[in-house]
Amino acid sequence: MLTQAVEAEVADFLANLKAADGHQRVVRQGHLPEREVMTGIGPVTLRQPRVRDR
């Protein structure tokens, strides 16, 4: 569920960033390496999306 929330946040962020000429100013570029995040219910594996500024 945490991964879905991060993916949705990145998608929303990218949807709102267009240059004056209509091109994307920031683009997705894969994912960072997987890592474990400690939560209140235990460790959760997370893949963080990478974005690149043009």
C-alpha atoms as a printed R data frame, in Angstrom:
   type eleno elety resid chain resno      x      y       z
1  ATOM     1    CA   MET     A     1  0.000  0.000   0.000
2  ATOM     2    CA   LEU     A     2  2.902  2.350   0.748
3  ATOM     3    CA   THR     A     3  4.386  1.683  -2.691
4  ATOM     4    CA   GLN     A     4  1.061  2.531  -4.344
5  ATOM     5    CA   ALA     A     5  0.900  5.812  -2.401
6  ATOM     6    CA   VAL     A     6  4.425  6.791  -3.501
7  ATOM     7    CA   GLU     A     7  3.668  5.881  -7.136
8  ATOM     8    CA   ALA     A     8  0.445  7.931  -7.068
9  ATOM     9    CA   GLU     A     9  2.247 10.923  -5.567
10 ATOM    10    CA   VAL     A    10  4.943 10.823  -8.269
11 ATOM    11    CA   ALA     A    11  2.326 10.488 -11.023
12 ATOM    12    CA   ASP     A    12  0.422 13.497  -9.647
13 ATOM    13    CA   PHE     A    13  3.649 15.501  -9.329
14 ATOM    14    CA   LEU     A    14  4.651 14.759 -12.934
15 ATOM    15    CA   ALA     A    15  1.188 15.518 -14.317
16 ATOM    16    CA   ASN     A    16  1.382 19.101 -13.044
17 ATOM    17    CA   LEU     A    17  4.806 19.988 -14.483
18 ATOM    18    CA   LYS     A    18  4.692 21.029 -18.109
19 ATOM    19    CA   ALA     A    19  6.958 23.598 -19.770
20 ATOM    20    CA   ALA     A    20  5.541 26.530 -21.722
21 ATOM    21    CA   ASP     A    21  6.092 24.615 -24.993
22 ATOM    22    CA   GLY     A    22  4.024 21.658 -23.718
23 ATOM    23    CA   HIS     A    23  6.914 19.265 -23.035
24 ATOM    24    CA   GLN     A    24  7.444 17.547 -19.696
25 ATOM    25    CA   ARG     A    25  9.967 19.390 -17.499
26 ATOM    26    CA   VAL     A    26 10.447 16.380 -15.218
27 ATOM    27    CA   VAL     A    27 10.341 12.755 -16.396
28 ATOM    28    CA   ARG     A    28 10.392  9.315 -14.746
29 ATOM    29    CA   GLN     A    29 13.629  7.400 -14.954
30 ATOM    30    CA   GLY     A    30 13.111  3.985 -13.404
31 ATOM    31    CA   HIS     A    31 13.417  3.229  -9.685
32 ATOM    32    CA   LEU     A    32 16.053  3.537  -7.002
33 ATOM    33    CA   PRO     A    33 17.301  0.256  -5.480
34 ATOM    34    CA   GLU     A    34 14.831 -1.459  -3.142
35 ATOM    35    CA   ARG     A    35 15.207 -0.669   0.540
36 ATOM    36    CA   GLU     A    36 13.481 -1.581   3.759
37 ATOM    37    CA   VAL     A    37 11.586  1.069   5.704
38 ATOM    38    CA   MET     A    38 10.729  0.383   9.341
39 ATOM    39    CA   THR     A    39  7.066  1.064  10.114
40 ATOM    40    CA   GLY     A    40  4.922  0.527  13.173
41 ATOM    41    CA   ILE     A    41  3.906 -2.915  11.882
42 ATOM    42    CA   GLY     A    42  7.436 -3.962  10.909
43 ATOM    43    CA   PRO     A    43  9.813 -3.589   7.971
44 ATOM    44    CA   VAL     A    44  8.330 -2.861   4.542
45 ATOM    45    CA   THR     A    45 10.256 -3.179   1.258
46 ATOM    46    CA   LEU     A    46  9.902 -0.057  -0.886
47 ATOM    47    CA   ARG     A    47 10.947  0.839  -4.441
48 ATOM    48    CA   GLN     A    48 11.216  4.615  -4.820
49 ATOM    49    CA   PRO     A    49 10.617  6.030  -8.321
50 ATOM    50    CA   ARG     A    50 13.367  8.195  -9.822
51 ATOM    51    CA   VAL     A    51 12.572 11.431 -11.601
52 ATOM    52    CA   ARG     A    52 14.890 13.542 -13.743
53 ATOM    53    CA   ASP     A    53 14.752 17.282 -14.387
54 ATOM    54    CA   ARG     A    54 15.352 18.259 -17.994
